[in-house]
Amino acid sequence: MEPRIDPRVDLARLPRHIGIIMDGNGRWAKKRFLPRIAGHREGVKAVDRVVAHARRMGVKALTLYSFSLENWSRPREEVDALMGILAEYLERELRRMLREGIRFNAIGHLEDLPPFAQKMVADAMRDTAAQQGMVLTLALSYGSRREIADAARALAREAAAGKLDPEDIEEADLARHLYTAALPELDLLIRTSGELRLSNYLLWQAAYAELYFTDLFWPDFGERELEAAVLDFQSRVRKFGLTEEQVAGRKG
Ligand code: IPE
Ligand code: IPE
Ligand code: MG
């Protein structure tokens, strides 16, 4: 049966863009005396639940931290298995994305991926390019500091070419060179597994995101947990530096 949406969720006030640091696959597996890879496989099921439910709710953008630049230093076996899981995921989910109006997007140093994975990623992006319902972005071979350095390099190039005066550089100039330039503002950032850190994820974009941490391991995350994060988000007062009175007045 299709999971329903908790009626307490205010669908008119959804976060525009949700980011998730999907952590804890390894510990989920370890607790069950299973190999880490089994945790990653179970983690994909959580991805399916969360993508489908975010779409059902009407979330416009969901960005999942799937593989970091730092993750390349994991054991070769695990890296290879993750690349295989990624390709399988795209192969299996492409039809559903097309059916449900999901546009697939990927950010990060995609050229680092093995060629078969690069091809799956490029094909999925091309085939879903016209979908309007929700943009699902996977961060792959992604590092936020690298992203910011890449943006700085692009700006320096523009300046060197005489297209941009360094004195005129504004925040928005840097933002338009981030991999997320075309995505809405990050409103909610979720991390599972009890770790309280960003691990080089969307550092610039998270400047005013609401942060939500849960002790659950990623394979245990699902529809209800996503709703819990959104409900928590909706219960918060976002002040953006103002006083509570000012914020109340604005709504008034
Ligand atoms: C997150 O789970 C998935 C990836 C980083 C690919 P982990 O593999 O980091 O799981 P833990 O943190 O070891 O439990
Ligand atoms: C962050 O998780 C990366 C992904 C979820 C893909 P990690 O498990 O790699 O982060 P650390 O090592 O705990 O900071
Ligand atoms: Mg981890």
PDB file of C-alpha atoms and ligand atoms in Angstrom:
ATOM      1  CA  MET A   1       0.000   0.000   0.000  1.00  0.00           C
ATOM      2  CA  GLU A   2       1.225   3.464  -0.873  1.00  0.00           C
ATOM      3  CA  PRO A   3       2.351   5.317   2.284  1.00  0.00           C
ATOM      4  CA  ARG A   4       0.139   8.296   3.071  1.00  0.00           C
ATOM      5  CA  ILE A   5       1.351  11.733   4.025  1.00  0.00           C
ATOM      6  CA  ASP A   6       1.037  12.662   7.691  1.00  0.00           C
ATOM      7  CA  PRO A   7      -1.754  15.286   7.750  1.00  0.00           C
ATOM      8  CA  ARG A   8       0.256  17.374  10.227  1.00  0.00           C
ATOM      9  CA  VAL A   9       2.756  18.182   7.473  1.00  0.00           C
ATOM     10  CA  ASP A  10       1.922  21.601   6.018  1.00  0.00           C
ATOM     11  CA  LEU A  11       2.376  20.980   2.305  1.00  0.00           C
ATOM     12  CA  ALA A  12       2.286  24.704   1.598  1.00  0.00           C
ATOM     13  CA  ARG A  13       5.381  25.270   3.757  1.00  0.00           C
ATOM     14  CA  LEU A  14       7.721  22.531   2.655  1.00  0.00           C
ATOM     15  CA  PRO A  15      11.452  23.071   2.609  1.00  0.00           C
ATOM     16  CA  ARG A  16      12.281  24.074  -0.967  1.00  0.00           C
ATOM     17  CA  HIS A  17      15.398  21.981  -0.989  1.00  0.00           C
ATOM     18  CA  ILE A  18      16.322  19.131   1.350  1.00  0.00           C
ATOM     19  CA  GLY A  19      19.869  17.823   1.618  1.00  0.00           C
ATOM     20  CA  ILE A  20      20.668  14.525   3.317  1.00  0.00           C
ATOM     21  CA  ILE A  21      23.952  13.116   4.599  1.00  0.00           C
ATOM     22  CA  MET A  22      23.066   9.444   4.409  1.00  0.00           C
ATOM     23  CA  ASP A  23      25.346   8.044   7.092  1.00  0.00           C
ATOM     24  CA  GLY A  24      25.510   4.833   9.098  1.00  0.00           C
ATOM     25  CA  ASN A  25      25.270   2.060   6.513  1.00  0.00           C
ATOM     26  CA  GLY A  26      28.438   0.422   7.820  1.00  0.00           C
ATOM     27  CA  ARG A  27      27.324   0.478  11.445  1.00  0.00           C
ATOM     28  CA  TRP A  28      23.883  -0.795  10.498  1.00  0.00           C
ATOM     29  CA  ALA A  29      25.573  -3.815   8.924  1.00  0.00           C
ATOM     30  CA  LYS A  30      28.085  -4.279  11.725  1.00  0.00           C
ATOM     31  CA  LYS A  31      25.315  -4.449  14.302  1.00  0.00           C
ATOM     32  CA  ARG A  32      23.953  -7.422  12.357  1.00  0.00           C
ATOM     33  CA  PHE A  33      27.354  -9.074  11.788  1.00  0.00           C
ATOM     34  CA  LEU A  34      26.991  -8.382   8.074  1.00  0.00           C
ATOM     35  CA  PRO A  35      29.605  -6.992   5.669  1.00  0.00           C
ATOM     36  CA  ARG A  36      29.538  -3.201   5.160  1.00  0.00           C
ATOM     37  CA  ILE A  37      28.337  -3.701   1.604  1.00  0.00           C
ATOM     38  CA  ALA A  38      25.132  -5.251   2.941  1.00  0.00           C
ATOM     39  CA  GLY A  39      24.567  -1.956   4.744  1.00  0.00           C
ATOM     40  CA  HIS A  40      24.997  -0.023   1.518  1.00  0.00           C
ATOM     41  CA  ARG A  41      22.517  -2.309  -0.225  1.00  0.00           C
ATOM     42  CA  GLU A  42      20.005  -1.748   2.550  1.00  0.00           C
ATOM     43  CA  GLY A  43      20.747   1.970   2.322  1.00  0.00           C
ATOM     44  CA  VAL A  44      19.529   1.996  -1.270  1.00  0.00           C
ATOM     45  CA  LYS A  45      16.110   0.859  -0.042  1.00  0.00           C
ATOM     46  CA  ALA A  46      16.019   3.881   2.230  1.00  0.00           C
ATOM     47  CA  VAL A  47      16.889   6.050  -0.775  1.00  0.00           C
ATOM     48  CA  ASP A  48      13.919   4.573  -2.632  1.00  0.00           C
ATOM     49  CA  ARG A  49      11.556   5.269   0.281  1.00  0.00           C
ATOM     50  CA  VAL A  50      12.774   8.810   0.797  1.00  0.00           C
ATOM     51  CA  VAL A  51      12.832   9.789  -2.880  1.00  0.00           C
ATOM     52  CA  ALA A  52       9.330   8.443  -3.417  1.00  0.00           C
ATOM     53  CA  HIS A  53       7.968  10.122  -0.317  1.00  0.00           C
ATOM     54  CA  ALA A  54       9.631  13.470  -0.972  1.00  0.00           C
ATOM     55  CA  ARG A  55       8.085  13.384  -4.430  1.00  0.00           C
ATOM     56  CA  ARG A  56       4.709  12.438  -2.982  1.00  0.00           C
ATOM     57  CA  MET A  57       4.843  15.405  -0.606  1.00  0.00           C
ATOM     58  CA  GLY A  58       5.802  17.764  -3.402  1.00  0.00           C
ATOM     59  CA  VAL A  59       9.363  18.612  -2.389  1.00  0.00           C
ATOM     60  CA  LYS A  60      11.028  20.446  -5.284  1.00  0.00           C
ATOM     61  CA  ALA A  61      14.652  19.463  -4.719  1.00  0.00           C
ATOM     62  CA  LEU A  62      16.354  16.632  -2.839  1.00  0.00           C
ATOM     63  CA  THR A  63      20.135  16.349  -2.775  1.00  0.00           C
ATOM     64  CA  LEU A  64      21.689  13.160  -1.400  1.00  0.00           C
ATOM     65  CA  TYR A  65      25.304  12.852  -0.306  1.00  0.00           C
ATOM     66  CA  SER A  66      26.127   9.571  -1.965  1.00  0.00           C
ATOM     67  CA  PHE A  67      29.914   9.509  -2.250  1.00  0.00           C
ATOM     68  CA  SER A  68      32.417  12.051  -1.004  1.00  0.00           C
ATOM     69  CA  LEU A  69      35.870  12.904  -2.317  1.00  0.00           C
ATOM     70  CA  GLU A  70      37.158  11.514   0.973  1.00  0.00           C
ATOM     71  CA  ASN A  71      35.324   8.224   0.408  1.00  0.00           C
ATOM     72  CA  TRP A  72      37.781   7.359  -2.390  1.00  0.00           C
ATOM     73  CA  SER A  73      40.230   6.443   0.381  1.00  0.00           C
ATOM     74  CA  ARG A  74      38.039   3.582   1.615  1.00  0.00           C
ATOM     75  CA  PRO A  75      39.075  -0.009   0.836  1.00  0.00           C
ATOM     76  CA  ARG A  76      39.065  -0.667  -2.896  1.00  0.00           C
ATOM     77  CA  GLU A  77      36.449  -3.420  -2.538  1.00  0.00           C
ATOM     78  CA  GLU A  78      34.009  -1.087  -0.846  1.00  0.00           C
ATOM     79  CA  VAL A  79      34.541   1.689  -3.407  1.00  0.00           C
ATOM     80  CA  ASP A  80      34.006  -0.759  -6.271  1.00  0.00           C
ATOM     81  CA  ALA A  81      30.873  -2.122  -4.653  1.00  0.00           C
ATOM     82  CA  LEU A  82      29.476   1.396  -4.179  1.00  0.00           C
ATOM     83  CA  MET A  83      30.074   2.228  -7.844  1.00  0.00           C
ATOM     84  CA  GLY A  84      28.289  -0.966  -8.841  1.00  0.00           C
ATOM     85  CA  ILE A  85      25.376  -0.146  -6.535  1.00  0.00           C
ATOM     86  CA  LEU A  86      25.132   3.322  -8.083  1.00  0.00           C
ATOM     87  CA  ALA A  87      24.946   1.939 -11.624  1.00  0.00           C
ATOM     88  CA  GLU A  88      22.356  -0.667 -10.601  1.00  0.00           C
ATOM     89  CA  TYR A  89      20.319   2.003  -8.866  1.00  0.00           C
ATOM     90  CA  LEU A  90      20.218   4.232 -11.936  1.00  0.00           C
ATOM     91  CA  GLU A  91      19.417   1.360 -14.232  1.00  0.00           C
ATOM     92  CA  ARG A  92      16.538   0.240 -12.012  1.00  0.00           C
ATOM     93  CA  GLU A  93      15.144   3.655 -11.082  1.00  0.00           C
ATOM     94  CA  LEU A  94      15.215   5.418 -14.430  1.00  0.00           C
ATOM     95  CA  ARG A  95      11.747   4.203 -15.357  1.00  0.00           C
ATOM     96  CA  ARG A  96      10.304   5.284 -12.040  1.00  0.00           C
ATOM     97  CA  MET A  97      11.883   8.716 -12.370  1.00  0.00           C
ATOM     98  CA  LEU A  98      10.279   9.125 -15.764  1.00  0.00           C
ATOM     99  CA  ARG A  99       6.933   7.913 -14.461  1.00  0.00           C
ATOM    100  CA  GLU A 100       6.976  10.170 -11.415  1.00  0.00           C
ATOM    101  CA  GLY A 101       8.291  13.326 -13.034  1.00  0.00           C
ATOM    102  CA  ILE A 102      11.693  13.243 -11.350  1.00  0.00           C
ATOM    103  CA  ARG A 103      14.624  14.956 -13.011  1.00  0.00           C
ATOM    104  CA  PHE A 104      17.916  13.286 -12.220  1.00  0.00           C
ATOM    105  CA  ASN A 105      20.951  15.438 -11.572  1.00  0.00           C
ATOM    106  CA  ALA A 106      24.461  14.759 -10.287  1.00  0.00           C
ATOM    107  CA  ILE A 107      27.043  17.098  -8.763  1.00  0.00           C
ATOM    108  CA  GLY A 108      30.683  16.554  -7.946  1.00  0.00           C
ATOM    109  CA  HIS A 109      33.762  15.482  -9.842  1.00  0.00           C
ATOM    110  CA  LEU A 110      31.908  13.024 -12.023  1.00  0.00           C
ATOM    111  CA  GLU A 111      34.968  12.492 -14.212  1.00  0.00           C
ATOM    112  CA  ASP A 112      36.483  10.548 -11.286  1.00  0.00           C
ATOM    113  CA  LEU A 113      33.779   7.881 -11.540  1.00  0.00           C
ATOM    114  CA  PRO A 114      34.495   4.678 -13.453  1.00  0.00           C
ATOM    115  CA  PRO A 115      33.373   5.026 -17.094  1.00  0.00           C
ATOM    116  CA  PHE A 116      30.362   2.697 -16.744  1.00  0.00           C
ATOM    117  CA  ALA A 117      29.024   4.781 -13.846  1.00  0.00           C
ATOM    118  CA  GLN A 118      29.708   8.043 -15.703  1.00  0.00           C
ATOM    119  CA  LYS A 119      27.674   6.736 -18.598  1.00  0.00           C
ATOM    120  CA  MET A 120      24.733   5.724 -16.411  1.00  0.00           C
ATOM    121  CA  VAL A 121      24.774   9.136 -14.757  1.00  0.00           C
ATOM    122  CA  ALA A 122      24.951  11.005 -18.073  1.00  0.00           C
ATOM    123  CA  ASP A 123      22.196   8.869 -19.600  1.00  0.00           C
ATOM    124  CA  ALA A 124      19.886   9.333 -16.622  1.00  0.00           C
ATOM    125  CA  MET A 125      20.457  13.104 -16.699  1.00  0.00           C
ATOM    126  CA  ARG A 126      19.759  13.253 -20.404  1.00  0.00           C
ATOM    127  CA  ASP A 127      16.684  11.001 -20.317  1.00  0.00           C
ATOM    128  CA  THR A 128      15.020  12.849 -17.439  1.00  0.00           C
ATOM    129  CA  ALA A 129      16.015  16.377 -18.490  1.00  0.00           C
ATOM    130  CA  ALA A 130      12.447  17.444 -19.261  1.00  0.00           C
ATOM    131  CA  GLN A 131      10.909  16.198 -15.988  1.00  0.00           C
ATOM    132  CA  GLN A 132       9.427  18.967 -13.858  1.00  0.00           C
ATOM    133  CA  GLY A 133       8.203  17.338 -10.638  1.00  0.00           C
ATOM    134  CA  MET A 134      11.292  17.179  -8.431  1.00  0.00           C
ATOM    135  CA  VAL A 135      14.984  17.353  -9.026  1.00  0.00           C
ATOM    136  CA  LEU A 136      16.869  14.493  -7.414  1.00  0.00           C
ATOM    137  CA  THR A 137      20.564  15.296  -7.164  1.00  0.00           C
ATOM    138  CA  LEU A 138      23.198  12.781  -6.140  1.00  0.00           C
ATOM    139  CA  ALA A 139      26.432  14.256  -4.835  1.00  0.00           C
ATOM    140  CA  LEU A 140      29.105  11.930  -6.224  1.00  0.00           C
ATOM    141  CA  SER A 141      32.829  12.359  -5.758  1.00  0.00           C
ATOM    142  CA  TYR A 142      31.681  15.549  -4.074  1.00  0.00           C
ATOM    143  CA  GLY A 143      33.562  17.845  -1.725  1.00  0.00           C
ATOM    144  CA  SER A 144      32.272  21.247  -0.738  1.00  0.00           C
ATOM    145  CA  ARG A 145      35.651  22.924  -0.320  1.00  0.00           C
ATOM    146  CA  ARG A 146      36.624  21.663  -3.751  1.00  0.00           C
ATOM    147  CA  GLU A 147      33.374  23.055  -5.114  1.00  0.00           C
ATOM    148  CA  ILE A 148      34.126  26.463  -3.624  1.00  0.00           C
ATOM    149  CA  ALA A 149      37.703  26.346  -4.934  1.00  0.00           C
ATOM    150  CA  ASP A 150      36.351  25.455  -8.386  1.00  0.00           C
ATOM    151  CA  ALA A 151      34.030  28.454  -8.212  1.00  0.00           C
ATOM    152  CA  ALA A 152      36.902  30.717  -7.168  1.00  0.00           C
ATOM    153  CA  ARG A 153      38.933  29.467 -10.113  1.00  0.00           C
ATOM    154  CA  ALA A 154      36.075  30.169 -12.508  1.00  0.00           C
ATOM    155  CA  LEU A 155      35.758  33.717 -11.165  1.00  0.00           C
ATOM    156  CA  ALA A 156      39.512  34.254 -11.444  1.00  0.00           C
ATOM    157  CA  ARG A 157      39.341  33.114 -15.048  1.00  0.00           C
ATOM    158  CA  GLU A 158      36.556  35.579 -15.795  1.00  0.00           C
ATOM    159  CA  ALA A 159      38.569  38.329 -14.156  1.00  0.00           C
ATOM    160  CA  ALA A 160      41.723  37.395 -16.063  1.00  0.00           C
ATOM    161  CA  ALA A 161      39.729  37.454 -19.296  1.00  0.00           C
ATOM    162  CA  GLY A 162      38.530  40.955 -18.461  1.00  0.00           C
ATOM    163  CA  LYS A 163      34.900  39.873 -18.161  1.00  0.00           C
ATOM    164  CA  LEU A 164      34.634  40.657 -14.469  1.00  0.00           C
ATOM    165  CA  ASP A 165      36.151  43.363 -12.286  1.00  0.00           C
ATOM    166  CA  PRO A 166      37.456  41.745  -9.057  1.00  0.00           C
ATOM    167  CA  GLU A 167      36.109  44.754  -7.145  1.00  0.00           C
ATOM    168  CA  ASP A 168      32.605  43.849  -8.307  1.00  0.00           C
ATOM    169  CA  ILE A 169      32.628  40.249  -7.062  1.00  0.00           C
ATOM    170  CA  GLU A 170      29.612  39.570  -4.893  1.00  0.00           C
ATOM    171  CA  GLU A 171      28.267  36.526  -3.087  1.00  0.00           C
ATOM    172  CA  ALA A 172      25.917  35.875  -5.975  1.00  0.00           C
ATOM    173  CA  ASP A 173      28.838  35.651  -8.405  1.00  0.00           C
ATOM    174  CA  LEU A 174      30.378  32.855  -6.405  1.00  0.00           C
ATOM    175  CA  ALA A 175      27.011  31.148  -5.933  1.00  0.00           C
ATOM    176  CA  ARG A 176      26.365  31.050  -9.664  1.00  0.00           C
ATOM    177  CA  HIS A 177      29.529  28.987 -10.091  1.00  0.00           C
ATOM    178  CA  LEU A 178      28.603  26.413  -7.455  1.00  0.00           C
ATOM    179  CA  TYR A 179      27.393  23.042  -8.703  1.00  0.00           C
ATOM    180  CA  THR A 180      24.036  23.841  -7.105  1.00  0.00           C
ATOM    181  CA  ALA A 181      23.561  27.157  -8.936  1.00  0.00           C
ATOM    182  CA  ALA A 182      20.327  26.006 -10.579  1.00  0.00           C
ATOM    183  CA  LEU A 183      18.804  24.514  -7.413  1.00  0.00           C
ATOM    184  CA  PRO A 184      16.573  26.292  -4.901  1.00  0.00           C
ATOM    185  CA  GLU A 185      17.975  27.513  -1.581  1.00  0.00           C
ATOM    186  CA  LEU A 186      18.874  24.662   0.805  1.00  0.00           C
ATOM    187  CA  ASP A 187      16.274  24.896   3.578  1.00  0.00           C
ATOM    188  CA  LEU A 188      16.778  21.666   5.501  1.00  0.00           C
ATOM    189  CA  LEU A 189      19.867  19.525   5.981  1.00  0.00           C
ATOM    190  CA  ILE A 190      19.441  16.097   7.563  1.00  0.00           C
ATOM    191  CA  ARG A 191      22.187  13.809   8.848  1.00  0.00           C
ATOM    192  CA  THR A 192      21.612  10.296  10.110  1.00  0.00           C
ATOM    193  CA  SER A 193      23.691   8.036  12.376  1.00  0.00           C
ATOM    194  CA  GLY A 194      24.256  10.448  15.243  1.00  0.00           C
ATOM    195  CA  GLU A 195      27.338  12.198  13.871  1.00  0.00           C
ATOM    196  CA  LEU A 196      27.204  15.943  14.401  1.00  0.00           C
ATOM    197  CA  ARG A 197      29.270  17.234  11.497  1.00  0.00           C
ATOM    198  CA  LEU A 198      28.917  18.298   7.888  1.00  0.00           C
ATOM    199  CA  SER A 199      31.750  16.164   6.457  1.00  0.00           C
ATOM    200  CA  ASN A 200      32.466  18.644   3.665  1.00  0.00           C
ATOM    201  CA  TYR A 201      28.866  18.741   2.386  1.00  0.00           C
ATOM    202  CA  LEU A 202      27.152  21.871   1.004  1.00  0.00           C
ATOM    203  CA  LEU A 203      29.047  24.199   3.335  1.00  0.00           C
ATOM    204  CA  TRP A 204      28.171  27.393   1.492  1.00  0.00           C
ATOM    205  CA  GLN A 205      24.617  26.288   0.742  1.00  0.00           C
ATOM    206  CA  ALA A 206      23.941  25.355   4.374  1.00  0.00           C
ATOM    207  CA  ALA A 207      24.672  28.889   5.613  1.00  0.00           C
ATOM    208  CA  TYR A 208      21.045  29.330   6.718  1.00  0.00           C
ATOM    209  CA  ALA A 209      19.683  25.809   6.378  1.00  0.00           C
ATOM    210  CA  GLU A 210      17.936  24.275   9.353  1.00  0.00           C
ATOM    211  CA  LEU A 211      19.967  21.313  10.581  1.00  0.00           C
ATOM    212  CA  TYR A 212      18.337  18.079  11.671  1.00  0.00           C
ATOM    213  CA  PHE A 213      20.247  15.210  13.233  1.00  0.00           C
ATOM    214  CA  THR A 214      18.947  11.772  14.086  1.00  0.00           C
ATOM    215  CA  ASP A 215      20.665   8.798  15.724  1.00  0.00           C
ATOM    216  CA  LEU A 216      19.038   6.370  13.293  1.00  0.00           C
ATOM    217  CA  PHE A 217      21.317   4.668  10.816  1.00  0.00           C
ATOM    218  CA  TRP A 218      20.494   5.492   7.213  1.00  0.00           C
ATOM    219  CA  PRO A 219      19.024   2.041   6.345  1.00  0.00           C
ATOM    220  CA  ASP A 220      16.482   2.586   9.154  1.00  0.00           C
ATOM    221  CA  PHE A 221      15.323   5.919   7.708  1.00  0.00           C
ATOM    222  CA  GLY A 222      12.045   6.084   5.815  1.00  0.00           C
ATOM    223  CA  GLU A 223       8.827   7.962   5.149  1.00  0.00           C
ATOM    224  CA  ARG A 224       7.966   8.643   8.795  1.00  0.00           C
ATOM    225  CA  GLU A 225      11.478   9.840   9.584  1.00  0.00           C
ATOM    226  CA  LEU A 226      11.465  12.224   6.614  1.00  0.00           C
ATOM    227  CA  GLU A 227       8.150  13.597   7.831  1.00  0.00           C
ATOM    228  CA  ALA A 228       9.549  13.954  11.357  1.00  0.00           C
ATOM    229  CA  ALA A 229      12.384  16.069   9.954  1.00  0.00           C
ATOM    230  CA  VAL A 230       9.977  18.203   7.921  1.00  0.00           C
ATOM    231  CA  LEU A 231       7.641  18.655  10.910  1.00  0.00           C
ATOM    232  CA  ASP A 232      10.604  19.699  13.033  1.00  0.00           C
ATOM    233  CA  PHE A 233      11.621  22.151  10.279  1.00  0.00           C
ATOM    234  CA  GLN A 234       8.088  23.572  10.200  1.00  0.00           C
ATOM    235  CA  SER A 235       8.064  24.062  13.963  1.00  0.00           C
ATOM    236  CA  ARG A 236      11.140  26.292  13.918  1.00  0.00           C
ATOM    237  CA  VAL A 237      11.284  30.062  13.690  1.00  0.00           C
ATOM    238  CA  ARG A 238      13.753  31.055  10.989  1.00  0.00           C
ATOM    239  CA  LYS A 239      15.040  34.432  11.985  1.00  0.00           C
ATOM    240  CA  PHE A 240      17.842  35.136   9.499  1.00  0.00           C
ATOM    241  CA  GLY A 241      19.449  37.495  11.979  1.00  0.00           C
ATOM    242  CA  LEU A 242      16.293  39.378  12.919  1.00  0.00           C
ATOM    243  CA  THR A 243      14.556  39.531  16.286  1.00  0.00           C
ATOM    244  CA  GLU A 244      11.561  37.338  17.017  1.00  0.00           C
ATOM    245  CA  GLU A 245       9.363  40.436  17.045  1.00  0.00           C
ATOM    246  CA  GLN A 246      10.536  41.484  13.618  1.00  0.00           C
ATOM    247  CA  VAL A 247       9.904  38.005  12.269  1.00  0.00           C
ATOM    248  CA  ALA A 248       6.410  37.947  13.809  1.00  0.00           C
ATOM    249  CA  GLY A 249       5.696  41.366  12.314  1.00  0.00           C
ATOM    250  CA  ARG A 250       6.694  40.193   8.886  1.00  0.00           C
ATOM    251  CA  LYS A 251       4.239  37.350   8.995  1.00  0.00           C
ATOM    252  CA  GLY A 252       1.553  39.544  10.520  1.00  0.00           C
TER     253      GLY A 252
HETATM  254  C1  IPE B   1      27.301   6.229   4.544  1.00  0.00           C
HETATM  255  O1  IPE B   1      27.472   5.150   5.393  1.00  0.00           O
HETATM  256  C2  IPE B   1      27.431   5.833   3.099  1.00  0.00           C
HETATM  257  C3  IPE B   1      28.664   6.313   2.450  1.00  0.00           C
HETATM  258  C4  IPE B   1      29.557   7.100   3.004  1.00  0.00           C
HETATM  259  C5  IPE B   1      28.877   5.872   1.081  1.00  0.00           C
HETATM  260  P1  IPE B   1      28.898   4.766   5.946  1.00  0.00           P
HETATM  261  O2  IPE B   1      29.496   3.753   5.037  1.00  0.00           O
HETATM  262  O3  IPE B   1      29.717   5.965   6.198  1.00  0.00           O
HETATM  263  O4  IPE B   1      28.509   4.077   7.321  1.00  0.00           O
HETATM  264  P2  IPE B   1      29.292   4.195   8.699  1.00  0.00           P
HETATM  265  O5  IPE B   1      29.475   5.632   8.994  1.00  0.00           O
HETATM  266  O6  IPE B   1      30.601   3.490   8.493  1.00  0.00           O
HETATM  267  O7  IPE B   1      28.423   3.496   9.685  1.00  0.00           O
HETATM  268  C1  IPE B   2      29.684  11.441   4.585  1.00  0.00           C
HETATM  269  O1  IPE B   2      29.726  10.304   5.367  1.00  0.00           O
HETATM  270  C2  IPE B   2      29.660  11.042   3.140  1.00  0.00           C
HETATM  271  C3  IPE B   2      28.447  10.407   2.664  1.00  0.00           C
HETATM  272  C4  IPE B   2      27.366  10.215   3.367  1.00  0.00           C
HETATM  273  C5  IPE B   2      28.470   9.989   1.284  1.00  0.00           C
HETATM  274  P1  IPE B   2      31.119   9.744   5.906  1.00  0.00           P
HETATM  275  O2  IPE B   2      30.802   8.537   6.717  1.00  0.00           O
HETATM  276  O3  IPE B   2      32.073   9.552   4.789  1.00  0.00           O
HETATM  277  O4  IPE B   2      31.636  10.944   6.813  1.00  0.00           O
HETATM  278  P2  IPE B   2      32.630  10.925   8.058  1.00  0.00           P
HETATM  279  O5  IPE B   2      33.832  10.144   7.624  1.00  0.00           O
HETATM  280  O6  IPE B   2      31.920  10.271   9.190  1.00  0.00           O
HETATM  281  O7  IPE B   2      32.891  12.365   8.324  1.00  0.00           O
HETATM  282 MG    MG B   3      29.949   7.184   7.785  1.00  0.00          MG
END
